[in-house]
mmCIF file of N, CA and C in Angstrom:
data_model
loop_
_atom_site.group_PDB
_atom_site.id
_atom_site.type_symbol
_atom_site.label_atom_id
_atom_site.label_comp_id
_atom_site.label_asym_id
_atom_site.label_seq_id
_atom_site.Cartn_x
_atom_site.Cartn_y
_atom_site.Cartn_z
ATOM 1 N N ALA W 421 89.086 112.078 116.494
ATOM 2 C CA ALA W 421 88.658 110.728 116.187
ATOM 3 C C ALA W 421 89.701 110.019 115.323
ATOM 4 N N VAL W 422 90.331 110.755 114.413
ATOM 5 C CA VAL W 422 91.322 110.133 113.536
ATOM 6 C C VAL W 422 92.543 109.695 114.343
ATOM 7 N N VAL W 423 92.962 110.520 115.293
ATOM 8 C CA VAL W 423 94.126 110.191 116.106
ATOM 9 C C VAL W 423 93.842 108.960 116.958
ATOM 10 N N ILE W 424 92.652 108.893 117.530
ATOM 11 C CA ILE W 424 92.286 107.746 118.358
ATOM 12 C C ILE W 424 92.219 106.481 117.513
ATOM 13 N N SER W 425 91.598 106.552 116.341
ATOM 14 C CA SER W 425 91.499 105.364 115.489
ATOM 15 C C SER W 425 92.874 104.934 114.982
ATOM 16 N N ALA W 426 93.750 105.886 114.674
ATOM 17 C CA ALA W 426 95.103 105.534 114.238
ATOM 18 C C ALA W 426 95.880 104.875 115.375
ATOM 19 N N GLY W 427 95.711 105.397 116.575
ATOM 20 C CA GLY W 427 96.370 104.797 117.738
ATOM 21 C C GLY W 427 95.873 103.392 118.016
ATOM 22 N N MET W 428 94.565 103.192 117.931
ATOM 23 C CA MET W 428 93.994 101.859 118.137
ATOM 24 C C MET W 428 94.447 100.897 117.039
ATOM 25 N N ALA W 429 94.480 101.372 115.804
ATOM 26 C CA ALA W 429 94.926 100.521 114.698
ATOM 27 C C ALA W 429 96.379 100.102 114.897
ATOM 28 N N THR W 430 97.208 101.025 115.359
ATOM 29 C CA THR W 430 98.610 100.701 115.616
ATOM 30 C C THR W 430 98.734 99.684 116.736
ATOM 31 N N ALA W 431 97.976 99.866 117.811
ATOM 32 C CA ALA W 431 98.041 98.941 118.940
ATOM 33 C C ALA W 431 97.594 97.541 118.532
ATOM 34 N N VAL W 432 96.494 97.450 117.802
ATOM 35 C CA VAL W 432 95.992 96.144 117.370
ATOM 36 C C VAL W 432 96.968 95.498 116.389
ATOM 37 N N SER W 433 97.488 96.279 115.463
ATOM 38 C CA SER W 433 98.427 95.749 114.473
ATOM 39 C C SER W 433 99.697 95.226 115.139
ATOM 40 N N GLN W 434 100.243 95.976 116.080
ATOM 41 C CA GLN W 434 101.460 95.529 116.755
ATOM 42 C C GLN W 434 101.196 94.334 117.656
ATOM 43 N N ALA W 435 100.006 94.256 118.241
ATOM 44 C CA ALA W 435 99.676 93.093 119.060
ATOM 45 C C ALA W 435 99.541 91.843 118.197
ATOM 46 N N TYR W 436 98.996 91.994 117.006
ATOM 47 C CA TYR W 436 98.760 90.845 116.132
ATOM 48 C C TYR W 436 100.012 90.446 115.359
ATOM 49 N N TYR W 437 100.688 91.421 114.733
ATOM 50 C CA TYR W 437 101.833 91.135 113.871
ATOM 51 C C TYR W 437 103.178 91.275 114.576
ATOM 52 N N GLY W 438 103.222 91.965 115.698
ATOM 53 C CA GLY W 438 104.490 92.265 116.347
ATOM 54 C C GLY W 438 104.981 93.635 115.914
ATOM 55 N N SER W 439 106.029 94.103 116.550
ATOM 56 C CA SER W 439 106.504 95.455 116.250
ATOM 57 C C SER W 439 107.772 95.462 115.399
ATOM 58 N N HIS W 440 108.053 94.357 114.726
ATOM 59 C CA HIS W 440 109.231 94.325 113.855
ATOM 60 C C HIS W 440 108.949 95.091 112.567
ATOM 61 N N PRO W 441 109.979 95.570 111.895
ATOM 62 C CA PRO W 441 109.751 96.337 110.662
ATOM 63 C C PRO W 441 109.175 95.460 109.553
ATOM 64 N N THR W 442 108.348 96.056 108.721
ATOM 65 C CA THR W 442 107.730 95.324 107.622
ATOM 66 C C THR W 442 108.757 94.971 106.560
ATOM 67 N N PHE W 443 109.632 95.903 106.239
ATOM 68 C CA PHE W 443 110.637 95.682 105.204
ATOM 69 C C PHE W 443 112.026 95.679 105.829
ATOM 70 N N ILE W 444 112.780 94.627 105.553
ATOM 71 C CA ILE W 444 114.150 94.513 106.028
ATOM 72 C C ILE W 444 115.061 94.957 104.882
ATOM 73 N N VAL W 445 115.753 96.064 105.064
ATOM 74 C CA VAL W 445 116.594 96.617 104.006
ATOM 75 C C VAL W 445 118.029 96.683 104.507
ATOM 76 N N ALA W 446 118.950 96.214 103.669
ATOM 77 C CA ALA W 446 120.365 96.290 104.016
ATOM 78 C C ALA W 446 120.802 97.753 104.056
ATOM 79 N N SER W 447 121.764 98.028 104.900
ATOM 80 C CA SER W 447 122.264 99.394 105.033
ATOM 81 C C SER W 447 123.140 99.743 103.833
ATOM 82 N N HIS W 448 122.891 100.900 103.249
ATOM 83 C CA HIS W 448 123.690 101.391 102.134
ATOM 84 C C HIS W 448 124.254 102.750 102.535
ATOM 85 N N ASP W 449 125.533 102.783 102.779
ATOM 86 C CA ASP W 449 126.174 104.031 103.181
ATOM 87 C C ASP W 449 126.844 104.681 101.979
ATOM 88 N N MET W 450 126.815 106.002 101.972
ATOM 89 C CA MET W 450 127.515 106.737 100.929
ATOM 90 C C MET W 450 129.005 106.738 101.272
ATOM 91 N N ILE W 451 129.811 106.288 100.324
ATOM 92 C CA ILE W 451 131.237 106.146 100.581
ATOM 93 C C ILE W 451 131.960 107.482 100.482
ATOM 94 N N GLY W 452 131.596 108.293 99.511
ATOM 95 C CA GLY W 452 132.285 109.561 99.351
ATOM 96 C C GLY W 452 131.473 110.541 98.532
ATOM 97 N N VAL W 453 132.014 111.740 98.411
ATOM 98 C CA VAL W 453 131.344 112.811 97.683
ATOM 99 C C VAL W 453 131.273 112.491 96.190
ATOM 100 N N ARG W 454 132.182 111.644 95.709
ATOM 101 C CA ARG W 454 132.192 111.298 94.288
ATOM 102 C C ARG W 454 130.935 110.547 93.853
ATOM 103 N N GLU W 455 130.164 110.037 94.792
ATOM 104 C CA GLU W 455 128.932 109.325 94.447
ATOM 105 C C GLU W 455 127.782 110.267 94.115
ATOM 106 N N ILE W 456 127.841 111.508 94.554
ATOM 107 C CA ILE W 456 126.728 112.443 94.383
ATOM 108 C C ILE W 456 126.338 112.636 92.921
ATOM 109 N N PRO W 457 127.272 112.807 91.973
ATOM 110 C CA PRO W 457 126.842 112.937 90.569
ATOM 111 C C PRO W 457 126.071 111.716 90.059
ATOM 112 N N PHE W 458 126.458 110.523 90.515
ATOM 113 C CA PHE W 458 125.734 109.324 90.099
ATOM 114 C C PHE W 458 124.308 109.328 90.642
ATOM 115 N N TYR W 459 124.144 109.785 91.887
ATOM 116 C CA TYR W 459 122.797 109.883 92.453
ATOM 117 C C TYR W 459 121.966 110.923 91.704
ATOM 118 N N LEU W 460 122.589 112.017 91.302
ATOM 119 C CA LEU W 460 121.872 113.035 90.525
ATOM 120 C C LEU W 460 121.440 112.480 89.170
ATOM 121 N N LEU W 461 122.338 111.778 88.495
ATOM 122 C CA LEU W 461 121.985 111.160 87.213
ATOM 123 C C LEU W 461 120.895 110.106 87.390
ATOM 124 N N PHE W 462 120.996 109.341 88.461
ATOM 125 C CA PHE W 462 119.980 108.330 88.740
ATOM 126 C C PHE W 462 118.623 108.985 88.978
ATOM 127 N N GLY W 463 118.606 110.092 89.703
ATOM 128 C CA GLY W 463 117.358 110.820 89.932
ATOM 129 C C GLY W 463 116.755 111.339 88.644
ATOM 130 N N LEU W 464 117.599 111.874 87.759
ATOM 131 C CA LEU W 464 117.103 112.334 86.456
ATOM 132 C C LEU W 464 116.554 111.172 85.632
ATOM 133 N N LEU W 465 117.257 110.046 85.647
ATOM 134 C CA LEU W 465 116.795 108.868 84.913
ATOM 135 C C LEU W 465 115.444 108.393 85.438
ATOM 136 N N ILE W 466 115.294 108.343 86.743
ATOM 137 C CA ILE W 466 114.021 107.918 87.334
ATOM 138 C C ILE W 466 112.923 108.914 86.982
ATOM 139 N N GLY W 467 113.233 110.204 86.945
ATOM 140 C CA GLY W 467 112.245 111.209 86.540
ATOM 141 C C GLY W 467 111.780 111.007 85.115
ATOM 142 N N VAL W 468 112.715 110.718 84.205
ATOM 143 C CA VAL W 468 112.351 110.457 82.807
ATOM 144 C C VAL W 468 111.497 109.198 82.709
ATOM 145 N N ILE W 469 111.883 108.156 83.445
ATOM 146 C CA ILE W 469 111.097 106.918 83.434
ATOM 147 C C ILE W 469 109.697 107.174 83.978
ATOM 148 N N ALA W 470 109.566 108.019 84.995
ATOM 149 C CA ALA W 470 108.250 108.338 85.551
ATOM 150 C C ALA W 470 107.369 109.033 84.525
ATOM 151 N N VAL W 471 107.937 109.966 83.771
ATOM 152 C CA VAL W 471 107.164 110.656 82.729
ATOM 153 C C VAL W 471 106.722 109.667 81.656
ATOM 154 N N ILE W 472 107.635 108.787 81.240
ATOM 155 C CA ILE W 472 107.282 107.774 80.236
ATOM 156 C C ILE W 472 106.188 106.862 80.767
ATOM 157 N N TYR W 473 106.297 106.454 82.036
ATOM 158 C CA TYR W 473 105.286 105.588 82.637
ATOM 159 C C TYR W 473 103.916 106.259 82.618
ATOM 160 N N ILE W 474 103.859 107.522 82.981
ATOM 161 C CA ILE W 474 102.582 108.242 83.001
ATOM 162 C C ILE W 474 101.997 108.336 81.601
ATOM 163 N N LYS W 475 102.829 108.626 80.610
ATOM 164 C CA LYS W 475 102.345 108.713 79.227
ATOM 165 C C LYS W 475 101.831 107.359 78.739
ATOM 166 N N VAL W 476 102.551 106.288 79.051
ATOM 167 C CA VAL W 476 102.106 104.946 78.651
ATOM 168 C C VAL W 476 100.811 104.586 79.373
ATOM 169 N N PHE W 477 100.725 104.914 80.662
ATOM 170 C CA PHE W 477 99.522 104.608 81.436
ATOM 171 C C PHE W 477 98.287 105.255 80.813
ATOM 172 N N TYR W 478 98.378 106.553 80.534
ATOM 173 C CA TYR W 478 97.226 107.239 79.949
ATOM 174 C C TYR W 478 96.992 106.822 78.504
ATOM 175 N N GLY W 479 98.042 106.461 77.782
ATOM 176 C CA GLY W 479 97.868 105.956 76.425
ATOM 177 C C GLY W 479 97.102 104.646 76.406
ATOM 178 N N VAL W 480 97.453 103.742 77.315
ATOM 179 C CA VAL W 480 96.741 102.462 77.408
ATOM 180 C C VAL W 480 95.306 102.697 77.860
ATOM 181 N N LYS W 481 95.120 103.617 78.805
ATOM 182 C CA LYS W 481 93.767 103.937 79.276
ATOM 183 C C LYS W 481 92.908 104.461 78.127
ATOM 184 N N ASP W 482 93.446 105.374 77.340
ATOM 185 C CA ASP W 482 92.705 105.914 76.197
ATOM 186 C C ASP W 482 92.451 104.848 75.139
ATOM 187 N N PHE W 483 93.425 103.950 74.945
ATOM 188 C CA PHE W 483 93.259 102.869 73.977
ATOM 189 C C PHE W 483 92.082 101.978 74.356
ATOM 190 N N PHE W 484 92.019 101.575 75.627
ATOM 191 C CA PHE W 484 90.928 100.704 76.059
ATOM 192 C C PHE W 484 89.602 101.450 76.136
ATOM 193 N N ALA W 485 89.636 102.751 76.357
ATOM 194 C CA ALA W 485 88.395 103.533 76.342
ATOM 195 C C ALA W 485 87.833 103.615 74.930
ATOM 196 N N ALA W 486 88.714 103.579 73.919
ATOM 197 C CA ALA W 486 88.270 103.675 72.525
ATOM 198 C C ALA W 486 87.726 102.356 71.988
ATOM 199 N N ILE W 487 88.039 101.246 72.654
ATOM 200 C CA ILE W 487 87.528 99.948 72.203
ATOM 201 C C ILE W 487 86.036 99.895 72.483
ATOM 202 N N ASN W 488 85.279 99.542 71.465
ATOM 203 C CA ASN W 488 83.820 99.545 71.569
ATOM 204 C C ASN W 488 83.325 98.178 72.045
ATOM 205 N N LEU W 489 83.525 97.894 73.332
ATOM 206 C CA LEU W 489 83.039 96.663 73.951
ATOM 207 C C LEU W 489 82.304 97.023 75.236
ATOM 208 N N PRO W 490 81.369 96.179 75.660
ATOM 209 C CA PRO W 490 80.698 96.436 76.942
ATOM 210 C C PRO W 490 81.700 96.402 78.107
ATOM 211 N N GLN W 491 81.413 97.157 79.148
ATOM 212 C CA GLN W 491 82.304 97.229 80.304
ATOM 213 C C GLN W 491 82.520 95.858 80.940
ATOM 214 N N GLN W 492 81.493 95.007 80.924
ATOM 215 C CA GLN W 492 81.620 93.681 81.514
ATOM 216 C C GLN W 492 82.666 92.848 80.772
ATOM 217 N N VAL W 493 82.689 92.954 79.449
ATOM 218 C CA VAL W 493 83.662 92.205 78.648
ATOM 219 C C VAL W 493 85.071 92.721 78.933
ATOM 220 N N LYS W 494 85.220 94.033 79.061
ATOM 221 C CA LYS W 494 86.528 94.602 79.388
ATOM 222 C C LYS W 494 86.995 94.122 80.762
ATOM 223 N N ALA W 495 86.074 94.068 81.723
ATOM 224 C CA ALA W 495 86.427 93.606 83.066
ATOM 225 C C ALA W 495 86.831 92.136 83.050
ATOM 226 N N ILE W 496 86.105 91.321 82.299
ATOM 227 C CA ILE W 496 86.436 89.900 82.199
ATOM 228 C C ILE W 496 87.796 89.720 81.527
ATOM 229 N N ALA W 497 88.071 90.489 80.474
ATOM 230 C CA ALA W 497 89.366 90.403 79.795
ATOM 231 C C ALA W 497 90.498 90.812 80.737
ATOM 232 N N GLY W 498 90.275 91.858 81.524
ATOM 233 C CA GLY W 498 91.286 92.282 82.491
ATOM 234 C C GLY W 498 91.529 91.234 83.560
ATOM 235 N N ALA W 499 90.456 90.614 84.055
ATOM 236 C CA ALA W 499 90.601 89.557 85.055
ATOM 237 C C ALA W 499 91.340 88.356 84.473
ATOM 238 N N PHE W 500 91.043 88.028 83.216
ATOM 239 C CA PHE W 500 91.722 86.922 82.546
ATOM 240 C C PHE W 500 93.219 87.210 82.416
ATOM 241 N N CYS W 501 93.559 88.424 82.008
ATOM 242 C CA CYS W 501 94.974 88.805 81.884
ATOM 243 C C CYS W 501 95.674 88.753 83.241
ATOM 244 N N MET W 502 95.017 89.231 84.282
ATOM 245 C CA MET W 502 95.615 89.174 85.615
ATOM 246 C C MET W 502 95.808 87.732 86.069
ATOM 247 N N GLY W 503 94.853 86.857 85.730
ATOM 248 C CA GLY W 503 95.006 85.442 86.054
ATOM 249 C C GLY W 503 96.201 84.826 85.357
ATOM 250 N N LEU W 504 96.383 85.156 84.073
ATOM 251 C CA LEU W 504 97.546 84.646 83.339
ATOM 252 C C LEU W 504 98.851 85.159 83.939
ATOM 253 N N ILE W 505 98.868 86.439 84.282
ATOM 254 C CA ILE W 505 100.070 87.002 84.904
ATOM 255 C C ILE W 505 100.338 86.302 86.233
ATOM 256 N N GLY W 506 99.288 86.033 87.009
ATOM 257 C CA GLY W 506 99.440 85.351 88.290
ATOM 258 C C GLY W 506 99.953 83.932 88.150
ATOM 259 N N ILE W 507 99.618 83.272 87.041
ATOM 260 C CA ILE W 507 100.114 81.914 86.818
ATOM 261 C C ILE W 507 101.616 81.934 86.551
ATOM 262 N N PHE W 508 102.060 82.850 85.708
ATOM 263 C CA PHE W 508 103.468 82.877 85.318
ATOM 264 C C PHE W 508 104.345 83.701 86.258
ATOM 265 N N LEU W 509 103.767 84.668 86.939
ATOM 266 C CA LEU W 509 104.499 85.489 87.909
ATOM 267 C C LEU W 509 103.703 85.548 89.213
ATOM 268 N N PRO W 510 103.716 84.464 90.003
ATOM 269 C CA PRO W 510 102.890 84.447 91.223
ATOM 270 C C PRO W 510 103.299 85.502 92.246
ATOM 271 N N GLN W 511 104.478 86.103 92.072
ATOM 272 C CA GLN W 511 104.925 87.129 93.008
ATOM 273 C C GLN W 511 104.031 88.358 92.989
ATOM 274 N N VAL W 512 103.296 88.581 91.893
ATOM 275 C CA VAL W 512 102.467 89.779 91.805
ATOM 276 C C VAL W 512 101.129 89.613 92.514
ATOM 277 N N MET W 513 100.809 88.414 92.954
ATOM 278 C CA MET W 513 99.548 88.173 93.650
ATOM 279 C C MET W 513 99.769 88.314 95.161
ATOM 280 N N GLY W 514 98.734 88.633 95.892
ATOM 281 C CA GLY W 514 98.832 88.756 97.339
ATOM 282 C C GLY W 514 99.186 90.168 97.764
ATOM 283 N N ASP W 515 99.626 90.305 99.016
ATOM 284 C CA ASP W 515 99.922 91.647 99.533
ATOM 285 C C ASP W 515 101.263 92.180 99.047
ATOM 286 N N GLY W 516 102.175 91.316 98.645
ATOM 287 C CA GLY W 516 103.423 91.755 98.038
ATOM 288 C C GLY W 516 104.556 92.052 98.996
ATOM 289 N N TYR W 517 104.348 91.887 100.304
ATOM 290 C CA TYR W 517 105.404 92.221 101.254
ATOM 291 C C TYR W 517 106.647 91.357 101.046
ATOM 292 N N ALA W 518 106.469 90.057 100.852
ATOM 293 C CA ALA W 518 107.623 89.171 100.649
ATOM 294 C C ALA W 518 108.351 89.533 99.361
ATOM 295 N N CYS W 519 107.596 89.803 98.319
ATOM 296 C CA CYS W 519 108.195 90.166 97.029
ATOM 297 C C CYS W 519 108.951 91.490 97.137
ATOM 298 N N ILE W 520 108.389 92.455 97.839
ATOM 299 C CA ILE W 520 109.057 93.751 98.011
ATOM 300 C C ILE W 520 110.350 93.579 98.802
ATOM 301 N N ASN W 521 110.315 92.763 99.862
ATOM 302 C CA ASN W 521 111.533 92.508 100.630
ATOM 303 C C ASN W 521 112.607 91.868 99.764
ATOM 304 N N GLU W 522 112.214 90.887 98.944
ATOM 305 C CA GLU W 522 113.187 90.233 98.067
ATOM 306 C C GLU W 522 113.743 91.218 97.044
ATOM 307 N N ALA W 523 112.895 92.080 96.507
ATOM 308 C CA ALA W 523 113.359 93.069 95.529
ATOM 309 C C ALA W 523 114.308 94.073 96.179
ATOM 310 N N LEU W 524 113.991 94.518 97.387
ATOM 311 C CA LEU W 524 114.851 95.479 98.080
ATOM 312 C C LEU W 524 116.213 94.894 98.420
ATOM 313 N N ASN W 525 116.266 93.577 98.599
ATOM 314 C CA ASN W 525 117.524 92.929 98.965
ATOM 315 C C ASN W 525 118.227 92.273 97.783
ATOM 316 N N GLY W 526 117.792 92.588 96.557
ATOM 317 C CA GLY W 526 118.514 92.167 95.368
ATOM 318 C C GLY W 526 118.348 90.722 94.962
ATOM 319 N N HIS W 527 117.197 90.108 95.242
ATOM 320 C CA HIS W 527 116.992 88.707 94.881
ATOM 321 C C HIS W 527 116.408 88.517 93.484
ATOM 322 N N TYR W 528 116.075 89.597 92.796
ATOM 323 C CA TYR W 528 115.495 89.492 91.457
ATOM 324 C C TYR W 528 116.453 90.088 90.437
ATOM 325 N N SER W 529 116.383 89.550 89.228
ATOM 326 C CA SER W 529 117.248 90.046 88.159
ATOM 327 C C SER W 529 116.587 91.223 87.449
ATOM 328 N N LEU W 530 117.369 91.912 86.654
ATOM 329 C CA LEU W 530 116.857 93.019 85.853
ATOM 330 C C LEU W 530 115.825 92.515 84.845
ATOM 331 N N THR W 531 116.034 91.307 84.323
ATOM 332 C CA THR W 531 115.089 90.719 83.372
ATOM 333 C C THR W 531 113.710 90.569 84.002
ATOM 334 N N PHE W 532 113.658 90.135 85.256
ATOM 335 C CA PHE W 532 112.381 89.982 85.946
ATOM 336 C C PHE W 532 111.646 91.316 86.014
ATOM 337 N N PHE W 533 112.370 92.395 86.337
ATOM 338 C CA PHE W 533 111.728 93.700 86.448
ATOM 339 C C PHE W 533 111.256 94.223 85.100
ATOM 340 N N VAL W 534 112.018 93.957 84.045
ATOM 341 C CA VAL W 534 111.597 94.388 82.707
ATOM 342 C C VAL W 534 110.318 93.664 82.308
ATOM 343 N N VAL W 535 110.253 92.352 82.546
ATOM 344 C CA VAL W 535 109.040 91.584 82.235
ATOM 345 C C VAL W 535 107.880 92.074 83.090
ATOM 346 N N LEU W 536 108.126 92.330 84.363
ATOM 347 C CA LEU W 536 107.075 92.809 85.259
ATOM 348 C C LEU W 536 106.544 94.165 84.815
ATOM 349 N N ILE W 537 107.425 95.064 84.434
ATOM 350 C CA ILE W 537 106.994 96.384 83.959
ATOM 351 C C ILE W 537 106.195 96.249 82.672
ATOM 352 N N PHE W 538 106.635 95.355 81.778
ATOM 353 C CA PHE W 538 105.919 95.155 80.516
ATOM 354 C C PHE W 538 104.489 94.688 80.771
ATOM 355 N N PHE W 539 104.310 93.740 81.701
ATOM 356 C CA PHE W 539 102.976 93.214 81.956
ATOM 357 C C PHE W 539 102.121 94.157 82.789
ATOM 358 N N THR W 540 102.727 94.908 83.694
ATOM 359 C CA THR W 540 101.924 95.765 84.564
ATOM 360 C C THR W 540 101.602 97.111 83.949
ATOM 361 N N LYS W 541 102.230 97.465 82.842
ATOM 362 C CA LYS W 541 101.911 98.758 82.228
ATOM 363 C C LYS W 541 100.529 98.753 81.600
ATOM 364 N N THR W 542 99.978 97.571 81.363
ATOM 365 C CA THR W 542 98.623 97.489 80.824
ATOM 366 C C THR W 542 97.690 97.411 81.977
#
């Protein structure tokens, strides 16, 4: 049943949206063996950032769990914060495909990503 439903979903999706790729990414070829150490360092850096992200995520979760407010008030505060973020950074609203394509093709600055990470870590 799963295979049939996946096949039907693919057929309907391609009929409606077309069969073009969702994300258009420029080709990046490795120029030489000298690039491998940089990729290794980059992988280690991303691993450290992932650990920090997880610690911050659970720290914020524990912080909000410790706040003695009704769940409805917490939900309203979260919706309000998301609304403010959507006003100043409309790229975070919606399905995000256009924003992801722009990010993959280098249309955003490092400052944008730092601000985005700061706001989305909560």
